[in-house]
Amino acid sequence: DAKTTQPPSMDCAEGRAANLPCNHSTISGNEYVYWYRQIHSQGPQYIIHGLKNNETNEMASLIITEDRKSSTLILPHATLRDTAVYYCIVRVDQAGTALIFGKGTTLSVSS
Amino acid sequence: EAGVTQFPSHSVIEKGQTVTLRCDPISGHDNLYWYRRVMGKEIKFLLHFVKESKQDESGMPNNRFLAERTGGTYSTLKVQPAELEDSGVYFCASSQDLGYNSPLHFGNGTRLTVT
């Protein structure tokens, strides 16, 4: 699986949009970009994933650049409960492939 | 729909003892994964079951760890004998087998402390 690079930490004010970047310059054509987060003392939580088109769900939006070498996870209105470690993971499109976690970005949302 | 459940949530044992962790995946999920996070380290993949078969056990640290999934439903991870470095949080995850990748859904983990 391709590796990803994320900033170790970010801050965001409550109510503002949180934009979390991820670089994956060696991504292959059959690899998806997945985002998970881990809130303290809980298991990792699935957020969103995409291949090349932008994606949106009830939790977040995923913007993938046209060359697919980077992406941004957007939490449109961050709340204190969004404070967590966010993981950007690239994963080959093959049934049952495991996720490989990196260090992630620690997002701190403050009031 | 019930999520992935893990038992116990916490376990404290002495070095040399045996501990068995249990994971109940989401009903109908054929893929089951074990991960662990030791203090200060990243979440590491341990192994992957498809139904009752071990698909990938490349992440298992050594032969003190034994994972089983009899009947393709729940899974157990046994550590025998436990060592101090086995302390950490053990996560289980499951996903559907759709012929292509589907998201993994994680349990809240078992926190293992070996003293």
PDB file of C-alpha atoms in Angstrom:
ATOM      1  CA  ASP A   1       0.000   0.000   0.000  1.00  0.00           C
ATOM      2  CA  ALA A   2       1.121   3.544  -0.701  1.00  0.00           C
ATOM      3  CA  LYS A   3       2.229   5.610   2.249  1.00  0.00           C
ATOM      4  CA  THR A   4       0.553   8.776   3.378  1.00  0.00           C
ATOM      5  CA  THR A   5       1.862  11.942   4.993  1.00  0.00           C
ATOM      6  CA  GLN A   6      -0.232  13.958   7.420  1.00  0.00           C
ATOM      7  CA  PRO A   7       0.604  16.854   9.736  1.00  0.00           C
ATOM      8  CA  PRO A   8       0.987  15.597  13.294  1.00  0.00           C
ATOM      9  CA  SER A   9      -1.458  18.077  14.776  1.00  0.00           C
ATOM     10  CA  MET A  10      -3.990  20.764  13.905  1.00  0.00           C
ATOM     11  CA  ASP A  11      -6.233  23.128  15.826  1.00  0.00           C
ATOM     12  CA  CYS A  12      -9.710  24.290  14.932  1.00  0.00           C
ATOM     13  CA  ALA A  13     -12.232  26.597  16.551  1.00  0.00           C
ATOM     14  CA  GLU A  14     -15.622  25.143  17.341  1.00  0.00           C
ATOM     15  CA  GLY A  15     -18.139  25.852  14.583  1.00  0.00           C
ATOM     16  CA  ARG A  16     -15.498  26.422  11.946  1.00  0.00           C
ATOM     17  CA  ALA A  17     -14.580  24.064   9.137  1.00  0.00           C
ATOM     18  CA  ALA A  18     -11.695  21.691   9.812  1.00  0.00           C
ATOM     19  CA  ASN A  19      -9.618  20.901   6.745  1.00  0.00           C
ATOM     20  CA  LEU A  20      -7.278  17.973   7.223  1.00  0.00           C
ATOM     21  CA  PRO A  21      -4.702  17.432   4.462  1.00  0.00           C
ATOM     22  CA  CYS A  22      -3.107  14.193   3.348  1.00  0.00           C
ATOM     23  CA  ASN A  23      -0.392  13.533   0.804  1.00  0.00           C
ATOM     24  CA  HIS A  24      -0.269  10.206  -1.013  1.00  0.00           C
ATOM     25  CA  SER A  25       1.982  10.932  -3.964  1.00  0.00           C
ATOM     26  CA  THR A  26       2.695   7.260  -4.760  1.00  0.00           C
ATOM     27  CA  ILE A  27      -0.924   6.151  -4.829  1.00  0.00           C
ATOM     28  CA  SER A  28      -1.787   3.582  -7.490  1.00  0.00           C
ATOM     29  CA  GLY A  29      -4.783   3.608  -9.778  1.00  0.00           C
ATOM     30  CA  ASN A  30      -6.546   0.858  -7.892  1.00  0.00           C
ATOM     31  CA  GLU A  31      -6.065   2.350  -4.420  1.00  0.00           C
ATOM     32  CA  TYR A  32      -8.811   4.133  -2.545  1.00  0.00           C
ATOM     33  CA  VAL A  33      -8.323   6.888   0.012  1.00  0.00           C
ATOM     34  CA  TYR A  34      -9.948   6.087   3.367  1.00  0.00           C
ATOM     35  CA  TRP A  35     -10.376   8.299   6.405  1.00  0.00           C
ATOM     36  CA  TYR A  36     -10.871   7.012   9.917  1.00  0.00           C
ATOM     37  CA  ARG A  37     -10.711   8.709  13.280  1.00  0.00           C
ATOM     38  CA  GLN A  38     -10.086   7.534  16.792  1.00  0.00           C
ATOM     39  CA  ILE A  39     -11.676   9.375  19.650  1.00  0.00           C
ATOM     40  CA  HIS A  40      -9.939   8.758  22.944  1.00  0.00           C
ATOM     41  CA  SER A  41     -10.609   5.276  24.387  1.00  0.00           C
ATOM     42  CA  GLN A  42     -12.807   4.234  21.469  1.00  0.00           C
ATOM     43  CA  GLY A  43     -12.112   2.079  18.444  1.00  0.00           C
ATOM     44  CA  PRO A  44     -11.303   3.655  15.071  1.00  0.00           C
ATOM     45  CA  GLN A  45     -14.410   5.018  13.369  1.00  0.00           C
ATOM     46  CA  TYR A  46     -14.949   4.964   9.615  1.00  0.00           C
ATOM     47  CA  ILE A  47     -15.594   8.416   8.143  1.00  0.00           C
ATOM     48  CA  ILE A  48     -15.489   8.322   4.363  1.00  0.00           C
ATOM     49  CA  HIS A  49     -13.598   6.920   1.380  1.00  0.00           C
ATOM     50  CA  GLY A  50     -13.158   7.705  -2.302  1.00  0.00           C
ATOM     51  CA  LEU A  51     -11.270   6.805  -5.452  1.00  0.00           C
ATOM     52  CA  LYS A  52     -11.049   9.957  -7.576  1.00  0.00           C
ATOM     53  CA  ASN A  53     -14.328  11.808  -7.298  1.00  0.00           C
ATOM     54  CA  ASN A  54     -15.150  14.052  -4.376  1.00  0.00           C
ATOM     55  CA  GLU A  55     -17.383  12.389  -1.824  1.00  0.00           C
ATOM     56  CA  THR A  56     -19.742  13.693   0.833  1.00  0.00           C
ATOM     57  CA  ASN A  57     -21.691  11.998   3.571  1.00  0.00           C
ATOM     58  CA  GLU A  58     -23.351  13.039   6.811  1.00  0.00           C
ATOM     59  CA  MET A  59     -20.025  13.245   8.606  1.00  0.00           C
ATOM     60  CA  ALA A  60     -17.632  14.880   6.196  1.00  0.00           C
ATOM     61  CA  SER A  61     -16.521  15.691   2.660  1.00  0.00           C
ATOM     62  CA  LEU A  62     -13.512  14.244   0.884  1.00  0.00           C
ATOM     63  CA  ILE A  63     -11.782  16.277  -1.780  1.00  0.00           C
ATOM     64  CA  ILE A  64      -9.263  14.403  -3.944  1.00  0.00           C
ATOM     65  CA  THR A  65      -7.000  16.309  -6.323  1.00  0.00           C
ATOM     66  CA  GLU A  66      -7.217  15.521 -10.004  1.00  0.00           C
ATOM     67  CA  ASP A  67      -3.790  13.848 -10.001  1.00  0.00           C
ATOM     68  CA  ARG A  68      -4.870  11.899  -6.864  1.00  0.00           C
ATOM     69  CA  LYS A  69      -1.621  12.715  -5.100  1.00  0.00           C
ATOM     70  CA  SER A  70      -3.322  14.457  -2.214  1.00  0.00           C
ATOM     71  CA  SER A  71      -6.679  14.801  -0.537  1.00  0.00           C
ATOM     72  CA  THR A  72      -8.437  16.872   2.105  1.00  0.00           C
ATOM     73  CA  LEU A  73     -10.982  15.763   4.658  1.00  0.00           C
ATOM     74  CA  ILE A  74     -13.415  18.524   5.533  1.00  0.00           C
ATOM     75  CA  LEU A  75     -15.510  18.601   8.688  1.00  0.00           C
ATOM     76  CA  PRO A  76     -17.833  21.490   7.818  1.00  0.00           C
ATOM     77  CA  HIS A  77     -18.760  22.593  11.344  1.00  0.00           C
ATOM     78  CA  ALA A  78     -16.347  21.148  13.876  1.00  0.00           C
ATOM     79  CA  THR A  79     -17.574  20.462  17.394  1.00  0.00           C
ATOM     80  CA  LEU A  80     -15.702  19.586  20.562  1.00  0.00           C
ATOM     81  CA  ARG A  81     -16.662  15.950  19.974  1.00  0.00           C
ATOM     82  CA  ASP A  82     -14.641  15.962  16.759  1.00  0.00           C
ATOM     83  CA  THR A  83     -11.427  16.152  18.766  1.00  0.00           C
ATOM     84  CA  ALA A  84      -9.655  12.943  17.752  1.00  0.00           C
ATOM     85  CA  VAL A  85      -6.772  11.431  15.807  1.00  0.00           C
ATOM     86  CA  TYR A  86      -7.606  11.344  12.101  1.00  0.00           C
ATOM     87  CA  TYR A  87      -6.046   8.739   9.849  1.00  0.00           C
ATOM     88  CA  CYS A  88      -5.694   8.968   6.092  1.00  0.00           C
ATOM     89  CA  ILE A  89      -5.127   5.490   4.622  1.00  0.00           C
ATOM     90  CA  VAL A  90      -4.729   4.282   1.062  1.00  0.00           C
ATOM     91  CA  ARG A  91      -6.057   0.817   0.455  1.00  0.00           C
ATOM     92  CA  VAL A  92      -5.918  -1.348  -2.647  1.00  0.00           C
ATOM     93  CA  ASP A  93      -9.296  -2.283  -4.076  1.00  0.00           C
ATOM     94  CA  GLN A  94      -9.097  -5.956  -3.318  1.00  0.00           C
ATOM     95  CA  ALA A  95     -11.700  -7.698  -1.203  1.00  0.00           C
ATOM     96  CA  GLY A  96     -10.752  -8.007   2.419  1.00  0.00           C
ATOM     97  CA  THR A  97      -7.568  -5.953   2.313  1.00  0.00           C
ATOM     98  CA  ALA A  98      -6.541  -4.813   5.770  1.00  0.00           C
ATOM     99  CA  LEU A  99      -6.096  -1.167   6.710  1.00  0.00           C
ATOM    100  CA  ILE A 100      -2.577  -0.018   7.523  1.00  0.00           C
ATOM    101  CA  PHE A 101      -2.568   2.841  10.014  1.00  0.00           C
ATOM    102  CA  GLY A 102       0.043   5.569  10.200  1.00  0.00           C
ATOM    103  CA  LYS A 103       0.513   8.219  12.850  1.00  0.00           C
ATOM    104  CA  GLY A 104      -2.436  10.360  11.804  1.00  0.00           C
ATOM    105  CA  THR A 105      -3.291  13.966  12.643  1.00  0.00           C
ATOM    106  CA  THR A 106      -4.404  14.932  16.119  1.00  0.00           C
ATOM    107  CA  LEU A 107      -7.210  17.456  15.664  1.00  0.00           C
ATOM    108  CA  SER A 108      -7.995  19.614  18.668  1.00  0.00           C
ATOM    109  CA  VAL A 109     -11.275  21.528  18.547  1.00  0.00           C
ATOM    110  CA  SER A 110     -11.624  24.284  21.106  1.00  0.00           C
ATOM    111  CA  SER A 111     -14.407  26.647  22.082  1.00  0.00           C
TER     112      SER A 111
ATOM    113  CA  GLU B   1     -27.709  -3.332  13.845  1.00  0.00           C
ATOM    114  CA  ALA B   2     -25.337  -4.260  16.648  1.00  0.00           C
ATOM    115  CA  GLY B   3     -21.752  -3.175  16.137  1.00  0.00           C
ATOM    116  CA  VAL B   4     -18.567  -5.114  16.732  1.00  0.00           C
ATOM    117  CA  THR B   5     -18.424  -6.137  20.367  1.00  0.00           C
ATOM    118  CA  GLN B   6     -15.346  -7.094  22.320  1.00  0.00           C
ATOM    119  CA  PHE B   7     -15.002  -8.765  25.694  1.00  0.00           C
ATOM    120  CA  PRO B   8     -13.651  -8.018  28.197  1.00  0.00           C
ATOM    121  CA  SER B   9     -13.213  -4.260  27.952  1.00  0.00           C
ATOM    122  CA  HIS B  10     -10.313  -4.409  30.386  1.00  0.00           C
ATOM    123  CA  SER B  11      -8.056  -7.201  31.601  1.00  0.00           C
ATOM    124  CA  VAL B  12      -5.222  -7.085  34.095  1.00  0.00           C
ATOM    125  CA  ILE B  13      -3.060 -10.183  34.375  1.00  0.00           C
ATOM    126  CA  GLU B  14       0.349 -11.098  35.660  1.00  0.00           C
ATOM    127  CA  LYS B  15       3.277 -11.947  33.462  1.00  0.00           C
ATOM    128  CA  GLY B  16       3.169 -15.608  32.553  1.00  0.00           C
ATOM    129  CA  GLN B  17      -0.584 -15.959  32.786  1.00  0.00           C
ATOM    130  CA  THR B  18      -2.972 -16.643  29.938  1.00  0.00           C
ATOM    131  CA  VAL B  19      -5.644 -14.302  28.629  1.00  0.00           C
ATOM    132  CA  THR B  20      -8.313 -14.848  25.993  1.00  0.00           C
ATOM    133  CA  LEU B  21      -9.948 -11.946  24.215  1.00  0.00           C
ATOM    134  CA  ARG B  22     -13.206 -12.336  22.373  1.00  0.00           C
ATOM    135  CA  CYS B  23     -14.654 -10.508  19.388  1.00  0.00           C
ATOM    136  CA  ASP B  24     -18.175 -10.732  18.007  1.00  0.00           C
ATOM    137  CA  PRO B  25     -18.307  -9.193  14.532  1.00  0.00           C
ATOM    138  CA  ILE B  26     -21.297  -7.572  12.927  1.00  0.00           C
ATOM    139  CA  SER B  27     -23.727 -10.273  11.838  1.00  0.00           C
ATOM    140  CA  GLY B  28     -23.085 -11.379   8.270  1.00  0.00           C
ATOM    141  CA  HIS B  29     -19.556  -9.989   8.111  1.00  0.00           C
ATOM    142  CA  ASP B  30     -17.228 -12.651   6.785  1.00  0.00           C
ATOM    143  CA  ASN B  31     -14.051 -10.608   7.205  1.00  0.00           C
ATOM    144  CA  LEU B  32     -12.686 -10.277  10.722  1.00  0.00           C
ATOM    145  CA  TYR B  33      -9.474  -8.471  11.678  1.00  0.00           C
ATOM    146  CA  TRP B  34      -7.404  -8.127  14.821  1.00  0.00           C
ATOM    147  CA  TYR B  35      -5.286  -5.051  15.525  1.00  0.00           C
ATOM    148  CA  ARG B  36      -3.444  -3.797  18.557  1.00  0.00           C
ATOM    149  CA  ARG B  37      -1.993  -0.556  19.806  1.00  0.00           C
ATOM    150  CA  VAL B  38       0.782  -0.614  22.323  1.00  0.00           C
ATOM    151  CA  MET B  39       1.517   2.564  24.261  1.00  0.00           C
ATOM    152  CA  GLY B  40       3.055   5.281  22.157  1.00  0.00           C
ATOM    153  CA  LYS B  41       2.913   3.252  18.971  1.00  0.00           C
ATOM    154  CA  GLU B  42       0.686   3.132  15.925  1.00  0.00           C
ATOM    155  CA  ILE B  43      -2.262   0.803  15.479  1.00  0.00           C
ATOM    156  CA  LYS B  44      -0.804  -2.404  14.064  1.00  0.00           C
ATOM    157  CA  PHE B  45      -2.502  -5.088  12.016  1.00  0.00           C
ATOM    158  CA  LEU B  46      -2.274  -8.598  13.481  1.00  0.00           C
ATOM    159  CA  LEU B  47      -4.331 -10.911  11.303  1.00  0.00           C
ATOM    160  CA  HIS B  48      -7.334 -11.321   9.041  1.00  0.00           C
ATOM    161  CA  PHE B  49      -9.951 -14.072   8.870  1.00  0.00           C
ATOM    162  CA  VAL B  50     -12.283 -14.781   6.000  1.00  0.00           C
ATOM    163  CA  LYS B  51     -14.994 -16.824   7.624  1.00  0.00           C
ATOM    164  CA  GLU B  52     -13.062 -19.450   9.606  1.00  0.00           C
ATOM    165  CA  SER B  53      -9.879 -19.309   7.512  1.00  0.00           C
ATOM    166  CA  LYS B  54      -6.821 -17.232   8.296  1.00  0.00           C
ATOM    167  CA  GLN B  55      -6.257 -15.102   5.211  1.00  0.00           C
ATOM    168  CA  ASP B  56      -3.280 -13.124   6.474  1.00  0.00           C
ATOM    169  CA  GLU B  57      -1.486 -13.551   9.792  1.00  0.00           C
ATOM    170  CA  SER B  58       1.641 -11.630   8.858  1.00  0.00           C
ATOM    171  CA  GLY B  59       1.217  -9.210  11.753  1.00  0.00           C
ATOM    172  CA  MET B  60       1.128 -11.763  14.550  1.00  0.00           C
ATOM    173  CA  PRO B  61       4.114 -10.939  16.753  1.00  0.00           C
ATOM    174  CA  ASN B  62       5.096 -14.457  17.827  1.00  0.00           C
ATOM    175  CA  ASN B  63       3.795 -17.903  18.643  1.00  0.00           C
ATOM    176  CA  ARG B  64       2.502 -16.811  22.038  1.00  0.00           C
ATOM    177  CA  PHE B  65      -0.490 -15.414  20.186  1.00  0.00           C
ATOM    178  CA  LEU B  66      -3.191 -17.760  18.868  1.00  0.00           C
ATOM    179  CA  ALA B  67      -6.284 -16.573  17.033  1.00  0.00           C
ATOM    180  CA  GLU B  68      -9.249 -18.755  16.201  1.00  0.00           C
ATOM    181  CA  ARG B  69     -12.587 -18.303  14.538  1.00  0.00           C
ATOM    182  CA  THR B  70     -14.386 -21.594  14.760  1.00  0.00           C
ATOM    183  CA  GLY B  71     -17.553 -21.705  12.672  1.00  0.00           C
ATOM    184  CA  GLY B  72     -16.772 -18.371  11.116  1.00  0.00           C
ATOM    185  CA  THR B  73     -18.667 -16.331  13.695  1.00  0.00           C
ATOM    186  CA  TYR B  74     -16.935 -14.942  16.772  1.00  0.00           C
ATOM    187  CA  SER B  75     -13.181 -14.963  17.183  1.00  0.00           C
ATOM    188  CA  THR B  76     -10.824 -15.374  20.105  1.00  0.00           C
ATOM    189  CA  LEU B  77      -7.264 -14.166  20.546  1.00  0.00           C
ATOM    190  CA  LYS B  78      -5.290 -16.009  23.195  1.00  0.00           C
ATOM    191  CA  VAL B  79      -2.025 -14.799  24.624  1.00  0.00           C
ATOM    192  CA  GLN B  80      -0.058 -17.518  26.395  1.00  0.00           C
ATOM    193  CA  PRO B  81       2.119 -16.844  28.302  1.00  0.00           C
ATOM    194  CA  ALA B  82       1.622 -13.084  28.510  1.00  0.00           C
ATOM    195  CA  GLU B  83       4.649 -10.802  28.631  1.00  0.00           C
ATOM    196  CA  LEU B  84       4.933  -7.194  29.780  1.00  0.00           C
ATOM    197  CA  GLU B  85       5.286  -5.933  26.198  1.00  0.00           C
ATOM    198  CA  ASP B  86       1.907  -7.418  25.305  1.00  0.00           C
ATOM    199  CA  SER B  87       0.195  -4.604  27.203  1.00  0.00           C
ATOM    200  CA  GLY B  88      -1.926  -2.414  24.979  1.00  0.00           C
ATOM    201  CA  VAL B  89      -5.348  -2.105  23.414  1.00  0.00           C
ATOM    202  CA  TYR B  90      -6.513  -4.922  21.163  1.00  0.00           C
ATOM    203  CA  PHE B  91      -9.074  -3.991  18.535  1.00  0.00           C
ATOM    204  CA  CYS B  92     -11.257  -6.205  16.436  1.00  0.00           C
ATOM    205  CA  ALA B  93     -12.894  -5.121  13.195  1.00  0.00           C
ATOM    206  CA  SER B  94     -15.198  -6.707  10.656  1.00  0.00           C
ATOM    207  CA  SER B  95     -16.352  -6.005   7.126  1.00  0.00           C
ATOM    208  CA  GLN B  96     -18.686  -7.451   4.575  1.00  0.00           C
ATOM    209  CA  ASP B  97     -17.366  -9.577   1.788  1.00  0.00           C
ATOM    210  CA  LEU B  98     -18.727  -7.784  -1.257  1.00  0.00           C
ATOM    211  CA  GLY B  99     -16.122  -8.932  -3.742  1.00  0.00           C
ATOM    212  CA  TYR B 100     -14.466  -5.549  -3.396  1.00  0.00           C
ATOM    213  CA  ASN B 101     -13.333  -3.482  -0.461  1.00  0.00           C
ATOM    214  CA  SER B 102     -15.900  -2.443   2.094  1.00  0.00           C
ATOM    215  CA  PRO B 103     -15.167  -0.305   5.171  1.00  0.00           C
ATOM    216  CA  LEU B 104     -13.955  -1.954   8.353  1.00  0.00           C
ATOM    217  CA  HIS B 105     -16.045  -1.412  11.465  1.00  0.00           C
ATOM    218  CA  PHE B 106     -14.142  -1.519  14.730  1.00  0.00           C
ATOM    219  CA  GLY B 107     -15.049  -2.483  18.251  1.00  0.00           C
ATOM    220  CA  ASN B 108     -13.993  -0.377  21.226  1.00  0.00           C
ATOM    221  CA  GLY B 109     -11.165  -2.723  22.073  1.00  0.00           C
ATOM    222  CA  THR B 110      -9.872  -4.676  25.033  1.00  0.00           C
ATOM    223  CA  ARG B 111      -7.318  -2.895  27.177  1.00  0.00           C
ATOM    224  CA  LEU B 112      -4.796  -5.491  28.326  1.00  0.00           C
ATOM    225  CA  THR B 113      -2.394  -4.743  31.134  1.00  0.00           C
ATOM    226  CA  VAL B 114       0.310  -7.258  31.955  1.00  0.00           C
ATOM    227  CA  THR B 115       2.026  -6.649  35.297  1.00  0.00           C
TER     228      THR B 115
END
